[in-house]
Coordinates of C-alpha atoms in Angstrom, one line a residue:
X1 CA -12.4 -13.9 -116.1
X2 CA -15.5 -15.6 -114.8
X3 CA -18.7 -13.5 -114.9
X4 CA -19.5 -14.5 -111.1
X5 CA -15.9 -13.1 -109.8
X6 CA -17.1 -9.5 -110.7
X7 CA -18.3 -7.5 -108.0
X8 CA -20.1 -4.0 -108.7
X9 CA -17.9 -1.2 -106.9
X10 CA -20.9 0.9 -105.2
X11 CA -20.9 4.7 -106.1
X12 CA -19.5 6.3 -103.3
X13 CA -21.0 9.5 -100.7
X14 CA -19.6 12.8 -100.2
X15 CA -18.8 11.6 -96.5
X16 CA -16.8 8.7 -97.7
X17 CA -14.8 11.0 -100.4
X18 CA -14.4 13.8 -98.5
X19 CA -14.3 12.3 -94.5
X20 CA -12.7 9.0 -95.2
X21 CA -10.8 9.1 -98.3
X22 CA -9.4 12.5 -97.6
X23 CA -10.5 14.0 -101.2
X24 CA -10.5 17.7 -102.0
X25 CA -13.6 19.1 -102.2
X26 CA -12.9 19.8 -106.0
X27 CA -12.0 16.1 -106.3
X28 CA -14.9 14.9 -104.3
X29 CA -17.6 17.2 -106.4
X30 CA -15.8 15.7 -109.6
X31 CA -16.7 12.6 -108.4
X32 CA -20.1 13.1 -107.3
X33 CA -20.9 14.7 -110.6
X34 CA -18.8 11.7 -112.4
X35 CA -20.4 8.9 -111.0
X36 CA -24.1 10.2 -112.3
X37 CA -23.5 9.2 -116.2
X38 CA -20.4 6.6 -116.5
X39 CA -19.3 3.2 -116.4
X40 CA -19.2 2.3 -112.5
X41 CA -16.2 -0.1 -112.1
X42 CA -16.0 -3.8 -111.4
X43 CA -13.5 -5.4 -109.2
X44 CA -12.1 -9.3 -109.4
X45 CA -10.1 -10.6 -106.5
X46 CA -8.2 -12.2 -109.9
X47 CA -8.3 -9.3 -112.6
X48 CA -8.4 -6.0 -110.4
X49 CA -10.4 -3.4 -111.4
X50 CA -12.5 -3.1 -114.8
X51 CA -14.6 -1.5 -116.8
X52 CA -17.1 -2.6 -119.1
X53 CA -16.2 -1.5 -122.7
X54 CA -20.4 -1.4 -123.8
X55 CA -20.8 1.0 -121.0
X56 CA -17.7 3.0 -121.9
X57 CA -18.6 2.6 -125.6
X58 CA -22.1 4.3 -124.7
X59 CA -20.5 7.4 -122.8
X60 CA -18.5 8.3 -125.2
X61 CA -21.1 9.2 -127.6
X62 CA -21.5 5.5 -129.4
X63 CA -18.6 6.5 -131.8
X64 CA -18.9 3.9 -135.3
X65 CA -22.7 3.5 -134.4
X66 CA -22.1 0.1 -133.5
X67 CA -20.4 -1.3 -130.6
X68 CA -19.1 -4.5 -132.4
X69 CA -16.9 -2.3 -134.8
X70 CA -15.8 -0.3 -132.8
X71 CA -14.3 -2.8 -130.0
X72 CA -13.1 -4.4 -133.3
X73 CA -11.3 -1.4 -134.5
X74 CA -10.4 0.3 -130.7
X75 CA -9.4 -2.4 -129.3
X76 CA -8.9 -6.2 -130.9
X77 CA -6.9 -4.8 -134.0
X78 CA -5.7 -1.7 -133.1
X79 CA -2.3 -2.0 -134.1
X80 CA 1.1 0.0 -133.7
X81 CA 2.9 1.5 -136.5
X82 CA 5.1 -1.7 -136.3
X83 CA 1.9 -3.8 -137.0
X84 CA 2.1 -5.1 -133.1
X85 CA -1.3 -5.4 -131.2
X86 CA -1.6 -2.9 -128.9
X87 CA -4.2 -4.2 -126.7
X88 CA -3.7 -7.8 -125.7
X89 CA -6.3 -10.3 -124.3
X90 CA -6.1 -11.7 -121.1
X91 CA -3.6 -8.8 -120.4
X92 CA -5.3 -5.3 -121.3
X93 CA -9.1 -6.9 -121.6
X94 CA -10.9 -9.6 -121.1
X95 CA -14.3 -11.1 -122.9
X96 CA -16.8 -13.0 -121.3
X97 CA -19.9 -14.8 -123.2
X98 CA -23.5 -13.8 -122.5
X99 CA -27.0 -14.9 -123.4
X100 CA -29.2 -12.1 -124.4
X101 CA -33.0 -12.4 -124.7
X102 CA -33.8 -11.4 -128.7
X103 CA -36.2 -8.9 -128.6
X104 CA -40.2 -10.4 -129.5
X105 CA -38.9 -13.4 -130.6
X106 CA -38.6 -15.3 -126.8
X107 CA -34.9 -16.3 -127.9
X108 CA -31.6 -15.8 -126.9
X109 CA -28.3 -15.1 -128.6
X110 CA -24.6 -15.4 -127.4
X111 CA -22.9 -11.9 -127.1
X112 CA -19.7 -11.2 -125.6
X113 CA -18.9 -8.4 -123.2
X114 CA -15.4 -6.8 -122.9
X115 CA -14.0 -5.8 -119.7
X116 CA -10.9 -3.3 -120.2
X117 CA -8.2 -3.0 -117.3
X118 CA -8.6 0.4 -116.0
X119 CA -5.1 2.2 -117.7
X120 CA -6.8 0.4 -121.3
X121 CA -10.0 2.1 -120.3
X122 CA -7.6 5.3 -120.1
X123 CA -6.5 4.5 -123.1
X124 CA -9.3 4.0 -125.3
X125 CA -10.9 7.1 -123.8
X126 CA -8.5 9.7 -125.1
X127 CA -8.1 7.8 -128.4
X128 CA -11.4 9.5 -129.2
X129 CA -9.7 12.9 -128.7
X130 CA -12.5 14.6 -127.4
X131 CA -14.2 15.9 -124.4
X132 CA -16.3 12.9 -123.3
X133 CA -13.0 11.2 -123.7
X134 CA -10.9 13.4 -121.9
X135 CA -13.2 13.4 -118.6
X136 CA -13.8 9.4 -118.9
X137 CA -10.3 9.6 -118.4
X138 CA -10.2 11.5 -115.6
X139 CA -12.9 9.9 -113.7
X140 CA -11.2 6.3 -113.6
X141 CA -8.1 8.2 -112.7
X142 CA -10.2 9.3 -109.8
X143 CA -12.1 6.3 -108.9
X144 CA -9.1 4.2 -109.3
X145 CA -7.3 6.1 -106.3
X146 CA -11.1 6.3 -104.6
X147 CA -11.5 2.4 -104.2
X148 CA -7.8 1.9 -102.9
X149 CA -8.0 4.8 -100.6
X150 CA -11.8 3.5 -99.1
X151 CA -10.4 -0.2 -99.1
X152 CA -7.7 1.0 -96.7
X153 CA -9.9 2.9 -94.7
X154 CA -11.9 -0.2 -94.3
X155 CA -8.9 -2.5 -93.5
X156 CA -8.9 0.3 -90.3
X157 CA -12.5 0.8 -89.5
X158 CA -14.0 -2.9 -89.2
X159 CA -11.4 -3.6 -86.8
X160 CA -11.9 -0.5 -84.5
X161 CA -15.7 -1.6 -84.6
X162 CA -14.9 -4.7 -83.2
X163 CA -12.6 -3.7 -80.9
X164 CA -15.2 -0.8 -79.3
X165 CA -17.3 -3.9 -78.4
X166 CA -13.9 -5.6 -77.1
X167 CA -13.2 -2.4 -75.2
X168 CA -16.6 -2.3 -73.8
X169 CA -16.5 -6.0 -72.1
X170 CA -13.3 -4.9 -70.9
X171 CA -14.7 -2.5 -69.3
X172 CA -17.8 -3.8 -67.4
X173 CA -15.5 -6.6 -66.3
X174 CA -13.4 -4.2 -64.7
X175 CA -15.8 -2.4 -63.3
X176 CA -17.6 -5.6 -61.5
X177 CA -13.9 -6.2 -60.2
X178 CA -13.6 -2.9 -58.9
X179 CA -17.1 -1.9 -57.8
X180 CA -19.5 -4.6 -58.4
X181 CA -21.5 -3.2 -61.7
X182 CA -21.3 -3.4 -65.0
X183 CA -20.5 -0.5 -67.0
X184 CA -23.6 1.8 -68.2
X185 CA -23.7 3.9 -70.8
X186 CA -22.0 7.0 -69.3
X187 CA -19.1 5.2 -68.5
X188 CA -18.9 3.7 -72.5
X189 CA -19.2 7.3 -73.6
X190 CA -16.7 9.2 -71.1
X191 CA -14.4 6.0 -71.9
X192 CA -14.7 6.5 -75.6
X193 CA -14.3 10.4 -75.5
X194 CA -11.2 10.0 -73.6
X195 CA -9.8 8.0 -76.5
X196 CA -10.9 10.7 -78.8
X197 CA -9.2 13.3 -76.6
X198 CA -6.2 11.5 -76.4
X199 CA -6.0 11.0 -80.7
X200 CA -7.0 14.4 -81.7
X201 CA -7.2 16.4 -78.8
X202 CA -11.0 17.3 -79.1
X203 CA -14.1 15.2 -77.8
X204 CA -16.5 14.6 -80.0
X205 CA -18.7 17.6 -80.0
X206 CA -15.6 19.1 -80.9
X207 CA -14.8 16.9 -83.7
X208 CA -18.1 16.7 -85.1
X209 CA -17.7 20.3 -85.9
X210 CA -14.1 19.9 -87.0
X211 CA -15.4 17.5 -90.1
X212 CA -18.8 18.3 -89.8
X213 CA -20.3 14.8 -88.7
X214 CA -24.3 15.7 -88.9
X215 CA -24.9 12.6 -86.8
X216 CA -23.4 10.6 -83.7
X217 CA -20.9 8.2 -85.7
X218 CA -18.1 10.6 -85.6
X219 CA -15.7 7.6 -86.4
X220 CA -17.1 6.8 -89.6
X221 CA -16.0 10.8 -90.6
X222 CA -12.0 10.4 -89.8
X223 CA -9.8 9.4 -92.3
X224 CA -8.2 6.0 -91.8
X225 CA -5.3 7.6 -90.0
X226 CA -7.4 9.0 -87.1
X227 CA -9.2 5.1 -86.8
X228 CA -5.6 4.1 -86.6
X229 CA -5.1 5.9 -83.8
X230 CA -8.4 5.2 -81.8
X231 CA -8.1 1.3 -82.9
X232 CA -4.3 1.7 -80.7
X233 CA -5.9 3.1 -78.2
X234 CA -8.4 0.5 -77.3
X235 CA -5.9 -2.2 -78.0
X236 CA -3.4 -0.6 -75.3
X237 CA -7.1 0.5 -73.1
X238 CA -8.2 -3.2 -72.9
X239 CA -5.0 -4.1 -71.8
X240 CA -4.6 -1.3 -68.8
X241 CA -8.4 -2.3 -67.7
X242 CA -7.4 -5.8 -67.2
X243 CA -4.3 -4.6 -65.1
X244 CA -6.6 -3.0 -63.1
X245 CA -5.9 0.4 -63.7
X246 CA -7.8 3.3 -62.2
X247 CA -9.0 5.5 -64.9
X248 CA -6.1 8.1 -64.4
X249 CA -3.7 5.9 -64.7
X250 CA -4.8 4.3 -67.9
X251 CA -5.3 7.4 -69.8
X252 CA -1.7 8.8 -68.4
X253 CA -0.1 5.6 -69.4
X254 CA -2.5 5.8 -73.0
X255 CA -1.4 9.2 -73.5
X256 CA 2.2 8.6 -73.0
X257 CA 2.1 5.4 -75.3
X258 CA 0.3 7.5 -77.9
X259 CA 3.1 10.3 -77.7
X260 CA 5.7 7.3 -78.2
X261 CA 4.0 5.4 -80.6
X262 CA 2.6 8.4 -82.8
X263 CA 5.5 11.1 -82.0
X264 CA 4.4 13.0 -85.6
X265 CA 0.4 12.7 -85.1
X266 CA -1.4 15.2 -87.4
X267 CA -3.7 17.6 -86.4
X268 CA -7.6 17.3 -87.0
X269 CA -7.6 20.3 -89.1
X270 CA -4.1 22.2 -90.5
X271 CA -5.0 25.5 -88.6
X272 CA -5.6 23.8 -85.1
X273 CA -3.6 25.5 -82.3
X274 CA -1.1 22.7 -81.2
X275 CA -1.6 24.0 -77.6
X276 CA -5.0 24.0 -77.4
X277 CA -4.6 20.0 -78.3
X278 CA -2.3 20.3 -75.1
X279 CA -4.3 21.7 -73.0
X280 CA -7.3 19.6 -73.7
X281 CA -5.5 16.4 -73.0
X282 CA -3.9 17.9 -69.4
X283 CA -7.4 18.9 -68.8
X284 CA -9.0 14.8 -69.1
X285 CA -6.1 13.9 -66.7
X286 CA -6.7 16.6 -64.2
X287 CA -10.6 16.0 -64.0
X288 CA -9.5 12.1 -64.0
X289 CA -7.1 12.7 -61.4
X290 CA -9.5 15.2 -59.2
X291 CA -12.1 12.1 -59.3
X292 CA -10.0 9.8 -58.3
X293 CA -9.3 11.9 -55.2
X294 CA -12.8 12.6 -54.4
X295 CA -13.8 9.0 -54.2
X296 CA -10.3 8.0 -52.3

């Protein structure tokens, strides 16, 4: 493992825990409180995830008083009762080799760091048998599933970003075809909400209540299966704005794709009335419709 594949995994917010990952509040205050006073993970595109043993050492109280004997005795010759190596370089841990400045002298000496796969980091911890041990353990059980569940949500968000902007050219060049402007800023917003409507059956006041967004980026507070949704939506939306399609049509034709496509699409919260979500999606194609009449 090369010292310039490893990449810090940055500490995460309560929005990204709670909003994107879809945590618990109990498992999103563990990790809050967690990610104060241990190890923060490292990730190679090579190794996976890892965590520095010195930093792990440190946490658990600095057991042996020295961290050379006790990587020596935890982990490069702990043995089984049939004399096998339990940990196994290049497999369970890594080493890499450091120069570290020698304290009022100017000079430098090689040391070498230990990086542990995260299940040996497991491991190790509740070898110690004690408290310290038991909740290091528990926190890279949580993190573990916290990077893989924000990862995802990433694969899901950075696209829907770009497609907005996609969705918004689409828009003012339908708009100069149909009526000789570009599209302003109304038009983004009442284009964007009916996406929303469509998804989860609420606009976006709504849903910033629903998930208690406390700023204007609603999208960056829905779990990766809600920006699933949306990025479908603006796929199929750029599509119907090049075929011309008044703005009923597209979001009758979106709305009936989305009921195909998503037949078992969950709920914004558990205790949402199913017909409300209904009713809220008839309403955006009867005030879409009504328009359209008006300016016939």
């Amino acid at each position: 493992m090369r010292r310039k594949d490893l990449i810090l995994i940055k500490k995460f917010t309560k929005r990204q825990l709670l909003d994107q990952c879809g945590f618990t509040a109990d498992e999103t205050q563990k990790i809050l409180e967690y990610q104060k006073k241990l190890p923060i993970l490292n990730e190679s595109e090579e190794e996976g995830f890892s965590v520095n043993a010195r930093n792990l050492w440190e946490q658990l109280g600095k057991p042996q008083g020295k961290f050379a004997d006790w990587i020596k005795r935890k982990i490069v010759t702990k043995k089984t009762k049939g004399g096998s190596l339990i940990f196994v370089e290049n497999k369970d841990y890594n080493t890499i080799s450091q120069k570290c400045e020698i304290a009022d002298t100017g000079g430098y000496k090689e040391i070498l760091e230990y990086y542990l796969t995260i299940d040996c980091a497991k491991n190790v911890s509740m070898m110690e048998n004690t408290d310290s041990g038991a909740l290091c353990r528990d926190y890279f059980i949580l993190m573990e599933k916290a990077v893989k569940k924000h990862a995802k949500w990433e694969l899901v968000r950075s696209p829907l970003r770009q497609g907005y902007k996609q969705m918004q050219k689409a828009l003012d060049e339908y708009m100069m075809r149909m009526v000789q402007r570009n599209a302003d800023d109304w038009d983004y917003r009442f284009e964007a909400d009916a996406l929303n409507v469509i998804a989860t059956g609420f606009s976006a006041k709504e849903i910033r209540s629903y998930v208690g967004c406390k700023d204007n980026i609603i999208r960056d507070s829905l779990t990766a299966t809600y920006n699933e949704y949306l990025l479908k939506l603006q796929e199929w939306n750029i599509l119907f704005l090049g075929m011309n399609m008044n703005r009923y049509e597209r979001y009758s034709k979106l709305k009936e794709s989305f009921d195909i496509f998503f037949p078992n699409a969950v709920s914004i919260k558990e205790d949402v009335d199913i017909n409300k979500i209904k009713e809220n999606k008839q309403k955006l194609l009867d005030e879409a419709k009504s328009k359209l009449m008006k300016t016939a």
